[in-house]
PDB file of C-alpha atoms in Angstrom:
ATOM      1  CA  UNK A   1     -13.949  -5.695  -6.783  1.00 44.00           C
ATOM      2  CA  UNK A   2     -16.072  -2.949  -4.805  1.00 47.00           C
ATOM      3  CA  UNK A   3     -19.141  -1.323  -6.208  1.00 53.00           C
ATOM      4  CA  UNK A   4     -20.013   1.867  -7.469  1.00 50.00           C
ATOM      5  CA  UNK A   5     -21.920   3.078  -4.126  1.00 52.00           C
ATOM      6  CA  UNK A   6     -19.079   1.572  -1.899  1.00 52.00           C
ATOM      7  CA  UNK A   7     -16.179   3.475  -3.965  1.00 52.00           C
ATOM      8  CA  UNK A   8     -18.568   6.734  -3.529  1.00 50.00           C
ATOM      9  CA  UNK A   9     -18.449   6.199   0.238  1.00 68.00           C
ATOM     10  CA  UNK A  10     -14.563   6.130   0.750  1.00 85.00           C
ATOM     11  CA  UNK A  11     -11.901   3.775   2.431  1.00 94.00           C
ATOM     12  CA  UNK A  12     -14.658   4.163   5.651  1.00 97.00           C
ATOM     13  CA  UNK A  13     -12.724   1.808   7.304  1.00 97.00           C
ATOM     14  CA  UNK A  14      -9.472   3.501   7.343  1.00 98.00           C
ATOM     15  CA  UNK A  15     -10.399   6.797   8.169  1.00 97.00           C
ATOM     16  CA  UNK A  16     -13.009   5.337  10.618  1.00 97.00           C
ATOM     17  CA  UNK A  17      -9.699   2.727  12.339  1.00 98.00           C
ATOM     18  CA  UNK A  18      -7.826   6.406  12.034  1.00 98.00           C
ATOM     19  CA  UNK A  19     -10.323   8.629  14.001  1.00 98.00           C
ATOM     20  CA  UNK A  20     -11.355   5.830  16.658  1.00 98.00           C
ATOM     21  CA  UNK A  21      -7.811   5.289  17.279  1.00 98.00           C
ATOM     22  CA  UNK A  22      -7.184   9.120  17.730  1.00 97.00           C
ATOM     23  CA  UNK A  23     -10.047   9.648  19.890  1.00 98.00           C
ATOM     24  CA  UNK A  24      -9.267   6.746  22.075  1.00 97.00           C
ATOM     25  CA  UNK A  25      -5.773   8.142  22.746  1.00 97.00           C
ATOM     26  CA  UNK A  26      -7.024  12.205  23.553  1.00 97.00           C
ATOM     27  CA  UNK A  27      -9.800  10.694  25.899  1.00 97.00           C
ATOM     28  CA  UNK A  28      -7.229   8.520  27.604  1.00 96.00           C
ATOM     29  CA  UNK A  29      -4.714   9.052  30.173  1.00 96.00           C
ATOM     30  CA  UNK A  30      -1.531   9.112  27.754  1.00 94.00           C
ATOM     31  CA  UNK A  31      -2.519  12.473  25.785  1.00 95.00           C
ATOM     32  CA  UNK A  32      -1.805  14.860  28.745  1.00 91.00           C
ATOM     33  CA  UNK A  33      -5.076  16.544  27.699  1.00 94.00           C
ATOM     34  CA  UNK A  34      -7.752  14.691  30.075  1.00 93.00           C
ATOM     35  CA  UNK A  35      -7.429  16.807  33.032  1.00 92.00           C
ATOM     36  CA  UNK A  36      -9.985  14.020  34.744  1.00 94.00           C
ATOM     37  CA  UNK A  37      -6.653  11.990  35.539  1.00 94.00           C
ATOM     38  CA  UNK A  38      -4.998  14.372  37.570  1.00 92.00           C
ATOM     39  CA  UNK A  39      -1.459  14.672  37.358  1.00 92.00           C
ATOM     40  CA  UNK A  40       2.018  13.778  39.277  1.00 93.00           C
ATOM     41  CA  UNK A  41       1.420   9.803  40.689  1.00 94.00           C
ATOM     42  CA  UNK A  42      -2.246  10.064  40.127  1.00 94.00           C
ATOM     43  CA  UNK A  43      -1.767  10.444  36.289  1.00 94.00           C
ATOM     44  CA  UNK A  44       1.141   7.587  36.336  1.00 94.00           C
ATOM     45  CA  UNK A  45      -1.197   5.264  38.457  1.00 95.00           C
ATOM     46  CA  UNK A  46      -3.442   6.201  35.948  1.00 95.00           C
ATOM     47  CA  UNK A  47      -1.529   5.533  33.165  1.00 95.00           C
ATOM     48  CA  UNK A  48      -0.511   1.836  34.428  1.00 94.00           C
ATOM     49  CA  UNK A  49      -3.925   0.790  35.297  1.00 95.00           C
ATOM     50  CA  UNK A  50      -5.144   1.503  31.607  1.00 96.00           C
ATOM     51  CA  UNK A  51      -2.872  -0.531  30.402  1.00 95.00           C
ATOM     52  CA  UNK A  52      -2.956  -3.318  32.454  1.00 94.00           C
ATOM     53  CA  UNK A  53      -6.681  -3.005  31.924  1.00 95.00           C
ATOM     54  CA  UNK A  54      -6.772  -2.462  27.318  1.00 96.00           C
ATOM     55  CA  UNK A  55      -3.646  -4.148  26.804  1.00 96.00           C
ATOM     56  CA  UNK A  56      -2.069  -7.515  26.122  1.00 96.00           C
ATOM     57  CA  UNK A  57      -0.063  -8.820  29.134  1.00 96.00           C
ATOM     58  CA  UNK A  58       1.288 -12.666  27.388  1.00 95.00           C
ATOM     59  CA  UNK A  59       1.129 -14.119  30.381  1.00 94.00           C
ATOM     60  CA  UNK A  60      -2.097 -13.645  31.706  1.00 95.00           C
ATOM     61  CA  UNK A  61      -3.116 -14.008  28.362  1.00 95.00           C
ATOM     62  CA  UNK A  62      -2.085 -17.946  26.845  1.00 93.00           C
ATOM     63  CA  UNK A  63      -3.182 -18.751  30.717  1.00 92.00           C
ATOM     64  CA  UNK A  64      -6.746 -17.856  29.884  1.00 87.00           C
ATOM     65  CA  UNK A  65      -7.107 -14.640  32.473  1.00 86.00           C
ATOM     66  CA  UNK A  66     -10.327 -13.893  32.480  1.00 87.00           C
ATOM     67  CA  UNK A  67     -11.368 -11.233  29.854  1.00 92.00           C
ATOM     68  CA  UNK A  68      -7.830 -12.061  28.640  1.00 95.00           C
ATOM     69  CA  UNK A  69      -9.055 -13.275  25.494  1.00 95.00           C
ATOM     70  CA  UNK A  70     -10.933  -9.774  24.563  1.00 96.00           C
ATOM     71  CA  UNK A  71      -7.014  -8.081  25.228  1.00 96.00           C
ATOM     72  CA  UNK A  72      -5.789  -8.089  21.888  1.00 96.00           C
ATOM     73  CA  UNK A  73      -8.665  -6.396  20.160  1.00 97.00           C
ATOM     74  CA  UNK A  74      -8.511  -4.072  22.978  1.00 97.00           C
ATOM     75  CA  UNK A  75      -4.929  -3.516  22.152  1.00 97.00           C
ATOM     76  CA  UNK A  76      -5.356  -2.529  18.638  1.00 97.00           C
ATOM     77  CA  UNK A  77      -6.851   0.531  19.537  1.00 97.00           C
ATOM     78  CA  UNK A  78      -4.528   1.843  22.482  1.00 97.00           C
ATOM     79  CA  UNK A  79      -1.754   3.776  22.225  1.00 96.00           C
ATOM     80  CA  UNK A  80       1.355   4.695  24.345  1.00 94.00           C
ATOM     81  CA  UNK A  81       2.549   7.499  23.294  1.00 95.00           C
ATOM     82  CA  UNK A  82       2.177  10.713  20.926  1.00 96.00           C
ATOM     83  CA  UNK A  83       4.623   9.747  18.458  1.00 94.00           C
ATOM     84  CA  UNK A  84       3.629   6.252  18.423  1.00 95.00           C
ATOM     85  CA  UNK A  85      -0.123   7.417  17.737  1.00 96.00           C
ATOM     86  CA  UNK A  86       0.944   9.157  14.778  1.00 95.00           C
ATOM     87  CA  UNK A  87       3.676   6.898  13.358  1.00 92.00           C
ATOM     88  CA  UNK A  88       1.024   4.307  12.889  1.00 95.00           C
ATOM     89  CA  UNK A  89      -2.104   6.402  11.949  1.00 95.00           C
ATOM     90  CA  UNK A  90       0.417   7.726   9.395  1.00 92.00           C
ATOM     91  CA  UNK A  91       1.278   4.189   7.880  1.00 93.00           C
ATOM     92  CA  UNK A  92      -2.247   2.942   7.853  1.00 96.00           C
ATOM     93  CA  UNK A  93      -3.646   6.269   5.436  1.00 94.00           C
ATOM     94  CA  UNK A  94      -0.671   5.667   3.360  1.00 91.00           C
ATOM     95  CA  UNK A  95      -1.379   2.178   2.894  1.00 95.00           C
ATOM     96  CA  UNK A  96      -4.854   1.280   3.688  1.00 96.00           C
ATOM     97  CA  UNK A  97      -6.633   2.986   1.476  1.00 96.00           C
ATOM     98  CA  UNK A  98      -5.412   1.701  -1.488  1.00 96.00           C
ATOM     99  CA  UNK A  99      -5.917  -1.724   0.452  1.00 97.00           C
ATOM    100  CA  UNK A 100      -9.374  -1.054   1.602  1.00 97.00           C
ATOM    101  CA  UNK A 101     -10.214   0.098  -1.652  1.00 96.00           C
ATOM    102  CA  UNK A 102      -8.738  -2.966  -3.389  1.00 95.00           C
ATOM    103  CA  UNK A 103     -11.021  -5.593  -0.967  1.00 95.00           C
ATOM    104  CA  UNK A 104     -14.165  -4.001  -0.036  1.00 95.00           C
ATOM    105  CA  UNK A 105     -14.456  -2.612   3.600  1.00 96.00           C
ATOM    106  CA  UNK A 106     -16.056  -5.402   5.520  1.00 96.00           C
ATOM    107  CA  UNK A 107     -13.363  -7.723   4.170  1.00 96.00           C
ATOM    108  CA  UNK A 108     -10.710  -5.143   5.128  1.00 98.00           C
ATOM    109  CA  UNK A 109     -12.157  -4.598   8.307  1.00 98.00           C
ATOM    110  CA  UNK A 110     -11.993  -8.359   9.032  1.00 98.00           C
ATOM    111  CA  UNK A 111      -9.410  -8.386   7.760  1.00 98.00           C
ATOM    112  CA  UNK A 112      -7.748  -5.492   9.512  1.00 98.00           C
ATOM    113  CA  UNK A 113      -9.107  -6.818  13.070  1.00 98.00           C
ATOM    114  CA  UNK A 114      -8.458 -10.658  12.755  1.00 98.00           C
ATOM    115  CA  UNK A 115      -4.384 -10.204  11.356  1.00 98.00           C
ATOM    116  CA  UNK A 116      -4.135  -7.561  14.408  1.00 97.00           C
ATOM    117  CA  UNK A 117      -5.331  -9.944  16.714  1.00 98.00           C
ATOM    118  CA  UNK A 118      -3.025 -12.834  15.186  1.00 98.00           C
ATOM    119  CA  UNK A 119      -0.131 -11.014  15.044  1.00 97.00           C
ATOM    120  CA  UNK A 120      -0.479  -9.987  18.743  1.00 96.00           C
ATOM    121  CA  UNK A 121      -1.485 -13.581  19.761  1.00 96.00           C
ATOM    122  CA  UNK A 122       1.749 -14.867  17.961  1.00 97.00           C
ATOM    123  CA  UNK A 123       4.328 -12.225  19.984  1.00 96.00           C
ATOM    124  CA  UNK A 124       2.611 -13.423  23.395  1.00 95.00           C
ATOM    125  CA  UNK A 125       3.803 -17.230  22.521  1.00 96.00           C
ATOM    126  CA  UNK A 126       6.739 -16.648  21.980  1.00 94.00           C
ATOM    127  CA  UNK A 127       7.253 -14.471  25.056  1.00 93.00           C
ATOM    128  CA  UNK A 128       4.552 -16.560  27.372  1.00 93.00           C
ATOM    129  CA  UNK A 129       6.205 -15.626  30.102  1.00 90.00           C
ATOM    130  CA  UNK A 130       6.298 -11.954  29.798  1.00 92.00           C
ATOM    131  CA  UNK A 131       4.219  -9.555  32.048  1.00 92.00           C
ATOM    132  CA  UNK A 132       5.109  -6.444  30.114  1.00 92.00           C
ATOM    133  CA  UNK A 133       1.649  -4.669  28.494  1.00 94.00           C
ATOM    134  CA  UNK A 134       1.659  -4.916  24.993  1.00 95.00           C
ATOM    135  CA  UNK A 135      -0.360  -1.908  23.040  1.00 96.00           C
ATOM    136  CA  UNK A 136      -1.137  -0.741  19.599  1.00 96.00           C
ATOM    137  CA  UNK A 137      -2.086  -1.095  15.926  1.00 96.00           C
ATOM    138  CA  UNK A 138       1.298  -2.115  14.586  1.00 96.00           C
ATOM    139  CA  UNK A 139       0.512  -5.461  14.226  1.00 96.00           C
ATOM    140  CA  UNK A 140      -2.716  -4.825  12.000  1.00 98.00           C
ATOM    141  CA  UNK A 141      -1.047  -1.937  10.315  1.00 97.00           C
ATOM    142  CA  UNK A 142       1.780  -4.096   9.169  1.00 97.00           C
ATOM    143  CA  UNK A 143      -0.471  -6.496   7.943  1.00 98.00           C
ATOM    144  CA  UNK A 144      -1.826  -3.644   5.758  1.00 97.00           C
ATOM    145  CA  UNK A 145       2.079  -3.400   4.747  1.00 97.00           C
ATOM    146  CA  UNK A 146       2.219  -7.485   3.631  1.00 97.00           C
ATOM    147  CA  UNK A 147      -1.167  -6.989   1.660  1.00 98.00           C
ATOM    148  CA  UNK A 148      -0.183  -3.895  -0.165  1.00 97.00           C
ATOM    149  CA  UNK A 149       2.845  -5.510  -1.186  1.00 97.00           C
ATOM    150  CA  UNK A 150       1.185  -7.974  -3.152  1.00 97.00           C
ATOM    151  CA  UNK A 151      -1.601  -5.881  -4.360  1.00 97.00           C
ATOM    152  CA  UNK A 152       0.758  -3.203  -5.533  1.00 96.00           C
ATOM    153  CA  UNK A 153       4.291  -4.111  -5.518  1.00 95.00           C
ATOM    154  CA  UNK A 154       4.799  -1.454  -8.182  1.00 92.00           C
ATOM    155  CA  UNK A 155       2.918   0.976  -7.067  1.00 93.00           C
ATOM    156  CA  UNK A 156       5.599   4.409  -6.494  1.00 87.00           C
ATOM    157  CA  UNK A 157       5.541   5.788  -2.309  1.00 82.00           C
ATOM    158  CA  UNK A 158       7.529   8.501  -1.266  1.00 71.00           C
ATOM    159  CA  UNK A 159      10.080   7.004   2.124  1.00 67.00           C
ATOM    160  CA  UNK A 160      12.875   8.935   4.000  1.00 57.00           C
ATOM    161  CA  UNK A 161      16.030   6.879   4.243  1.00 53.00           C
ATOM    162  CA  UNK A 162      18.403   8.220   6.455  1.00 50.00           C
ATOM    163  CA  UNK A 163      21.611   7.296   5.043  1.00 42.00           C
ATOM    164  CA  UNK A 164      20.047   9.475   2.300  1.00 43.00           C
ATOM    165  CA  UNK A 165      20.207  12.381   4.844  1.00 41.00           C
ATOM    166  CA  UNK A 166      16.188  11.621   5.244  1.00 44.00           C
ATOM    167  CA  UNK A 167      15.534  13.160   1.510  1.00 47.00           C
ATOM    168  CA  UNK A 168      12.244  12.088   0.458  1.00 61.00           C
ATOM    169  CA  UNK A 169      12.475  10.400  -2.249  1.00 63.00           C
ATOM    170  CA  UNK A 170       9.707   7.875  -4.131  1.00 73.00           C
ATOM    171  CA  UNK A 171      10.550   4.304  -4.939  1.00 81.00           C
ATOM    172  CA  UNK A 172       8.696   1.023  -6.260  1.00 89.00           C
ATOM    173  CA  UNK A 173       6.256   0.128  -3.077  1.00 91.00           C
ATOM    174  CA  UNK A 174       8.269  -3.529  -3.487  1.00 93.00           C
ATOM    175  CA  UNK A 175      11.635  -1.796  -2.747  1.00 90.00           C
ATOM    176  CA  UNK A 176      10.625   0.006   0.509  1.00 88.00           C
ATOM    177  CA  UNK A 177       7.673  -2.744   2.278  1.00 93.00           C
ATOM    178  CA  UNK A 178      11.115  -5.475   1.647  1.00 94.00           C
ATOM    179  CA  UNK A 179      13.449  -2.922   3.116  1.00 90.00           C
ATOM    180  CA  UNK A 180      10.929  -2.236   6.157  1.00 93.00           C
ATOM    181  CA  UNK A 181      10.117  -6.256   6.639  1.00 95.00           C
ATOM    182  CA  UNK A 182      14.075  -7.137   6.697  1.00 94.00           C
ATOM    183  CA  UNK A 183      14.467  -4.373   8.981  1.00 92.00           C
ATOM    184  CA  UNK A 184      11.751  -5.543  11.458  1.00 94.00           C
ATOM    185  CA  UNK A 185      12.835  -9.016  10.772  1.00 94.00           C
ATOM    186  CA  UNK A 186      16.704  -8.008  12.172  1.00 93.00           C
ATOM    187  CA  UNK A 187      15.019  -6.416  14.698  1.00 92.00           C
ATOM    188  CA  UNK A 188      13.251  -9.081  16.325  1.00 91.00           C
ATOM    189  CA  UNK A 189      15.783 -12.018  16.214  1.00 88.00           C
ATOM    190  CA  UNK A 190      17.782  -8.889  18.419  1.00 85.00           C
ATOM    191  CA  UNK A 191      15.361  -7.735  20.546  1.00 72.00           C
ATOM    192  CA  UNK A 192      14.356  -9.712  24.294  1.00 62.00           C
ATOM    193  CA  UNK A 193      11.165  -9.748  26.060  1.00 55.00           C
ATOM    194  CA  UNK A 194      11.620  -6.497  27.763  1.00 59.00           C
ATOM    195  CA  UNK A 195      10.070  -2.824  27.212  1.00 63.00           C
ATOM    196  CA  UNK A 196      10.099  -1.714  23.476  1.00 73.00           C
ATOM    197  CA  UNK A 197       8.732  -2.264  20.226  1.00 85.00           C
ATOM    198  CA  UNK A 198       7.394  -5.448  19.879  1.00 92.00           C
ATOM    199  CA  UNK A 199       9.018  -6.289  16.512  1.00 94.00           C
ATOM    200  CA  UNK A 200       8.024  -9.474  16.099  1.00 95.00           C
ATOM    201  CA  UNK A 201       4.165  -8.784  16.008  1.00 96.00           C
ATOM    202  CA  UNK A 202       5.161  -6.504  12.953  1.00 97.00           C
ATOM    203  CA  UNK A 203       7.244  -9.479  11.568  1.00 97.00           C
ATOM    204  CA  UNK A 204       3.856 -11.940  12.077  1.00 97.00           C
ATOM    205  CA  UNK A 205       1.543  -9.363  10.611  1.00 98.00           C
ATOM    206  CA  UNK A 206       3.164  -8.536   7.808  1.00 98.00           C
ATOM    207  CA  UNK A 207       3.821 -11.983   6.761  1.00 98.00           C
ATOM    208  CA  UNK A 208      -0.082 -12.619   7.848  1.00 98.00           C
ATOM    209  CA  UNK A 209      -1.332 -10.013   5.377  1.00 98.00           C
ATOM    210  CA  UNK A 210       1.349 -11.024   2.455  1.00 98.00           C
ATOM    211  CA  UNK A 211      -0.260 -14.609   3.143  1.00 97.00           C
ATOM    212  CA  UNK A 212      -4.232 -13.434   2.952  1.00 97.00           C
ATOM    213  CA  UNK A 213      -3.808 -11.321  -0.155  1.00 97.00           C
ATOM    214  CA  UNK A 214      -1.975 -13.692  -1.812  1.00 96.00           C
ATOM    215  CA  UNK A 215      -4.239 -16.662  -0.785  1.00 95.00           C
ATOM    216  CA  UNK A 216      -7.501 -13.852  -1.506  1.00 90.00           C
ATOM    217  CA  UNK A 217      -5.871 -13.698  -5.250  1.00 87.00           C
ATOM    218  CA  UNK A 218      -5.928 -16.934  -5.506  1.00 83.00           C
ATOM    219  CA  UNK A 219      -9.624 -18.274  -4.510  1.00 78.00           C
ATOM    220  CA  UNK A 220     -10.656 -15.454  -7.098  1.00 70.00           C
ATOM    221  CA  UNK A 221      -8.408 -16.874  -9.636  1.00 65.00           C
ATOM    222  CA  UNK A 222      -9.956 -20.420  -9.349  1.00 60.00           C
ATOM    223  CA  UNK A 223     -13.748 -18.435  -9.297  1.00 56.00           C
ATOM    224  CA  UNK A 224     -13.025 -17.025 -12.532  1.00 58.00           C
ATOM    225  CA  UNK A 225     -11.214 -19.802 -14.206  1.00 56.00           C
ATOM    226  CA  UNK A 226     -14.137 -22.067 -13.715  1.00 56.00           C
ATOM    227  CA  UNK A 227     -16.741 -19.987 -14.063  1.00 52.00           C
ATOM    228  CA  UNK A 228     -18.590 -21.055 -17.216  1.00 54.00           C
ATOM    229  CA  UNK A 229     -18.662 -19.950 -20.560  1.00 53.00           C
ATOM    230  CA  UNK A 230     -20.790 -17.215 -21.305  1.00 46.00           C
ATOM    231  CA  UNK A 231     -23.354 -17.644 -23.915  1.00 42.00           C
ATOM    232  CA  UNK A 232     -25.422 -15.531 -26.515  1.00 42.00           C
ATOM    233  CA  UNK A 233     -26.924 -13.006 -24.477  1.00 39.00           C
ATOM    234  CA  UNK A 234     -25.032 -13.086 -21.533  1.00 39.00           C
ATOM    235  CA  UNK A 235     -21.663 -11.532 -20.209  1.00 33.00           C
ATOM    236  CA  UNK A 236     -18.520 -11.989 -18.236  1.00 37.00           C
ATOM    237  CA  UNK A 237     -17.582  -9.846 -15.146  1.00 36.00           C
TER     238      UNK A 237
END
């Protein structure tokens, strides 16, 4: 539960993961709108460096690259691309608010940072070998996905199927989160080491935030259940 003052303030967290995410991205060198980059190979050198610099490269780090370590909370907070920016900003309003306001914002944040970071840690291992630069929230985000379906599996969000010629239409949150998991799920046993979407960072954050809200649910459970009886004069939460 969150009090009064906190449920005043907002999902902070979410809007505040939203707007540092978007300002990272403008500032950078993948927005097209930091003339300080230059353009042609300047901006591409550019481009490569800050990656190689803010993302996670698996190799360098499960070999413990110095400042490798630091990579994957770096990572959360890059992005490569304009639609892949907004995809993800998109998911995590949708979702985290209700998610944030469900566990308090430090918890979420914690959260939010420490399932990111897991998820990302758990796609380098099993590619160790891989040199490819590994950016974004997706990880967290999904995370955000696994949580919400166990906070509100019945809770109604509107999705675009496209073998419903992309008509938006609103189902049970339980129908669409299982529909996106199996999806990712697919997705990753398919998908190599190479350039892409790293699937199976979705697939280990998602199952990483299922996991803490269910285990969250039930420590609170067992708090309540042996709390003692209240007497004359006093009252239950």
């Amino acid at each position: 539960m969150i009090n009064g003052r906190e449920a005043a303030r907002g999902p902070v967290v979410t809007y505040g993961a939203i707007g540092l995410c978007c300002l990272i991205f403008v500032i950078g060198p993948l927005s097209g709108l930091n003339a300080v980059y230059g353009t042609g190979d300047f901006l591409l050198a550019a481009q490569s460096g800050y990656f190689e610099r803010w993302g996670v490269i698996p190799s360098e780090l499960l070999s413990g690259a110095p400042g490798a370590l630091l990579t994957p909370l770096t990572a959360l907070f890059v992005h490569g691309s304009w639609l892949h920016l907004l995809g993800n900003m998109l998911f995590l309003f949708v979702f985290g608010v209700m998610a944030e306001e469900r566990m308090g914002r430090v918890q979420f944040a914690l959260f939010y940072v420490g399932c990111g970071y897991l998820a990302l840690v758990v796609y380098a291992v099993a590619h160790a070998g891989s040199d490819q630069t590994l950016v974004g929230a997706s990880g967290a985000i999904s995370a955000v996905l696994g949580a919400f379906l166990f906070l509100f599996p019945r809770a109604r969000v509107t999705s675009l199927f496209p073998f419903l010629l992309f008509l938006p239409l609103r189902f049970p949150a339980w129908i669409v989160l299982i529909f996106w998991f199996v999806l990712q799920w697919l997705a990753a046993r398919s998908a190599g080491s190479g350039p892409g979407v790293a699937y199976l960072a979705h697939v280990a954050g998602f199952c990483a935030g299922f996991l803490y809200a269910w285990g969250r649910s039930r420590r609170t459970t067992r708090v309540r259940t042996s709390a003692p009886p209240a007497t004359e004069g006093e009252s239950q939460p």
